[in-house]
One Martini backbone bead per residue (centre of mass of N, CA, C, O) as a GRO file, in nm:
protein
  147
    1MET     BB    1   0.124  -2.083   0.516
    2ILE     BB    2   0.122  -1.786   0.558
    3ASP     BB    3   0.120  -1.562   0.815
    4GLY     BB    4  -0.211  -1.386   0.741
    5VAL     BB    5  -0.280  -1.580   0.500
    6TYR     BB    6  -0.574  -1.610   0.258
    7ILE     BB    7  -0.673  -1.882   0.063
    8THR     BB    8  -0.990  -1.896  -0.160
    9GLU     BB    9  -1.245  -1.961  -0.240
   10LEU     BB   10  -1.511  -1.831  -0.485
   11LYS     BB   11  -1.848  -1.744  -0.592
   12GLN     BB   12  -2.021  -1.849  -0.891
   13LEU     BB   13  -2.311  -1.750  -1.055
   14VAL     BB   14  -2.448  -1.926  -1.306
   15ASP     BB   15  -2.591  -1.857  -1.631
   16GLU     BB   16  -2.714  -1.810  -1.956
   17ARG     BB   17  -2.618  -1.476  -1.897
   18GLY     BB   18  -2.386  -1.543  -1.659
   19LYS     BB   19  -2.246  -1.371  -1.415
   20VAL     BB   20  -2.169  -1.414  -1.094
   21MET     BB   21  -1.879  -1.237  -0.853
   22HIS     BB   22  -1.732  -1.295  -0.573
   23MET     BB   23  -1.565  -1.150  -0.284
   24LEU     BB   24  -1.664  -0.940  -0.056
   25ARG     BB   25  -1.792  -0.919   0.270
   26VAL     BB   26  -1.904  -0.809   0.604
   27ASP     BB   27  -1.911  -1.131   0.704
   28SER     BB   28  -1.667  -1.180   0.677
   29SER     BB   29  -1.345  -1.319   0.839
   30LEU     BB   30  -1.186  -1.125   0.623
   31PHE     BB   31  -1.296  -0.892   0.756
   32SER     BB   32  -1.245  -0.532   0.881
   33ARG     BB   33  -1.260  -0.296   0.662
   34PHE     BB   34  -1.251  -0.001   0.487
   35GLY     BB   35  -1.116   0.174   0.239
   36GLU     BB   36  -1.065   0.041  -0.109
   37ILE     BB   37  -1.091   0.037  -0.420
   38TYR     BB   38  -0.933  -0.153  -0.708
   39PHE     BB   39  -0.782  -0.152  -1.022
   40SER     BB   40  -0.583  -0.369  -1.217
   41VAL     BB   41  -0.406  -0.411  -1.494
   42ILE     BB   42  -0.264  -0.633  -1.737
   43ASN     BB   43  -0.014  -0.725  -1.948
   44PRO     BB   44   0.089  -0.949  -2.141
   45GLY     BB   45   0.393  -1.073  -1.946
   46VAL     BB   46   0.373  -0.900  -1.683
   47VAL     BB   47   0.527  -0.735  -1.428
   48LYS     BB   48   0.361  -0.677  -1.053
   49ALA     BB   49   0.668  -0.595  -0.876
   50TRP     BB   50   0.738  -0.552  -0.579
   51LYS     BB   51   0.529  -0.542  -0.255
   52LYS     BB   52   0.491  -0.356   0.063
   53HIS     BB   53   0.281  -0.299   0.359
   54SER     BB   54   0.266  -0.177   0.662
   55ASP     BB   55  -0.079  -0.143   0.717
   56MET     BB   56  -0.239  -0.237   0.466
   57THR     BB   57  -0.479  -0.465   0.357
   58GLN     BB   58  -0.525  -0.739   0.081
   59HIS     BB   59  -0.775  -0.789  -0.135
   60ILE     BB   60  -0.791  -1.075  -0.400
   61ALA     BB   61  -0.879  -1.045  -0.721
   62VAL     BB   62  -0.977  -1.229  -1.017
   63PRO     BB   63  -1.194  -1.193  -1.305
   64VAL     BB   64  -0.987  -1.127  -1.525
   65GLY     BB   65  -0.825  -1.368  -1.640
   66ARG     BB   66  -0.462  -1.451  -1.563
   67VAL     BB   67  -0.231  -1.536  -1.258
   68ARG     BB   68   0.079  -1.486  -1.084
   69LEU     BB   69   0.070  -1.527  -0.752
   70VAL     BB   70   0.333  -1.366  -0.519
   71ILE     BB   71   0.462  -1.471  -0.174
   72TYR     BB   72   0.661  -1.295   0.082
   73ASP     BB   73   0.807  -1.369   0.388
   74ASP     BB   74   1.023  -1.110   0.580
   75ARG     BB   75   0.942  -1.169   0.879
   76ARG     BB   76   1.154  -1.245   1.118
   77ASP     BB   77   0.870  -1.253   1.343
   78SER     BB   78   0.793  -1.506   1.184
   79ARG     BB   79   0.685  -1.840   1.151
   80THR     BB   80   0.727  -1.797   0.806
   81TYR     BB   81   1.008  -1.733   0.752
   82GLY     BB   82   1.070  -1.748   0.372
   83SER     BB   83   0.829  -1.799   0.247
   84LEU     BB   84   0.602  -1.914  -0.013
   85VAL     BB   85   0.355  -1.822  -0.270
   86ASN     BB   86   0.207  -1.998  -0.556
   87VAL     BB   87  -0.015  -1.879  -0.763
   88GLU     BB   88  -0.326  -1.919  -0.937
   89THR     BB   89  -0.553  -1.719  -1.101
   90GLY     BB   90  -0.899  -1.659  -1.190
   91GLU     BB   91  -1.200  -1.694  -1.361
   92ASP     BB   92  -1.141  -2.052  -1.372
   93MET     BB   93  -0.975  -2.015  -1.025
   94TYR     BB   94  -1.149  -1.843  -0.813
   95LEU     BB   95  -0.989  -1.608  -0.583
   96LEU     BB   96  -0.900  -1.506  -0.231
   97ALA     BB   97  -0.674  -1.290  -0.132
   98ARG     BB   98  -0.490  -1.234   0.162
   99ILE     BB   99  -0.268  -0.942   0.244
  100PRO     BB  100  -0.068  -0.857   0.480
  101PRO     BB  101   0.136  -0.686   0.610
  102LEU     BB  102   0.488  -0.710   0.538
  103VAL     BB  103   0.405  -0.860   0.245
  104TRP     BB  104   0.506  -0.971   0.001
  105TYR     BB  105   0.393  -0.878  -0.387
  106GLY     BB  106   0.280  -1.024  -0.684
  107PHE     BB  107   0.270  -1.048  -1.041
  108LYS     BB  108   0.157  -1.213  -1.341
  109ASN     BB  109   0.068  -1.233  -1.657
  110ILE     BB  110  -0.084  -1.554  -1.809
  111SER     BB  111  -0.238  -1.432  -2.041
  112PRO     BB  112  -0.359  -1.356  -2.379
  113THR     BB  113  -0.448  -1.118  -2.205
  114SER     BB  114  -0.555  -0.932  -2.014
  115SER     BB  115  -0.577  -0.822  -1.663
  116LEU     BB  116  -0.786  -0.852  -1.365
  117ILE     BB  117  -0.768  -0.652  -1.077
  118ALA     BB  118  -0.897  -0.670  -0.743
  119ASN     BB  119  -0.862  -0.446  -0.465
  120CYS     BB  120  -0.946  -0.479  -0.112
  121THR     BB  121  -0.901  -0.217   0.141
  122ASP     BB  122  -0.843  -0.111   0.465
  123LEU     BB  123  -0.706   0.127   0.345
  124PRO     BB  124  -0.621   0.369   0.210
  125HIS     BB  125  -0.367   0.504  -0.013
  126SER     BB  126  -0.032   0.522   0.100
  127PRO     BB  127   0.311   0.648   0.008
  128GLU     BB  128   0.394   0.598   0.318
  129GLU     BB  129   0.337   0.256   0.344
  130VAL     BB  130   0.506   0.180   0.077
  131GLU     BB  131   0.713  -0.090  -0.068
  132GLN     BB  132   0.937  -0.088  -0.335
  133ILE     BB  133   1.065  -0.304  -0.595
  134ASP     BB  134   1.209  -0.504  -0.816
  135SER     BB  135   1.114  -0.797  -0.982
  136PHE     BB  136   1.457  -0.891  -0.947
  137ASP     BB  137   1.492  -0.902  -0.677
  138LYS     BB  138   1.663  -1.098  -0.453
  139ARG     BB  139   1.511  -1.078  -0.213
  140VAL     BB  140   1.278  -1.249  -0.342
  141PRO     BB  141   1.325  -1.599  -0.421
  142PHE     BB  142   1.201  -1.511  -0.758
  143ASP     BB  143   1.145  -1.628  -1.099
  144TRP     BB  144   0.995  -1.451  -1.357
  145ASP     BB  145   1.089  -1.690  -1.589
  146SER     BB  146   0.989  -1.941  -1.491
  147ILE     BB  147   0.667  -1.889  -1.630
   0.00000   0.00000   0.00000
């Protein structure tokens, strides 16, 4: 695993009426503070990558659909420098991914329908603290066409 990244299974409470899908609680060891929560819709086959934040921590879950989440550590001073995490997540494999600052991440929707990503951050979004590069930039050693 990449230093500072945590991926954990989330609880779902299912009955004949539907389900409740937990994401993040204030008493979780992964929670530090609330910045904002937002939702991102990804259309089938679309890639949203690459992004890294200088200060913000992401807490990501996919309650609708299914995505491939890829996380890459290019922090030269990290003990996991060069490591890559590649995981499928969605409503049938419901996970919480905590992504620390300075780590690249991206998604590809692998569902036949749109997927919904929920992101609870520890800081409000600021364009000054985010860096983005093209989805196929070779600085991140991952090929989205391979999935």
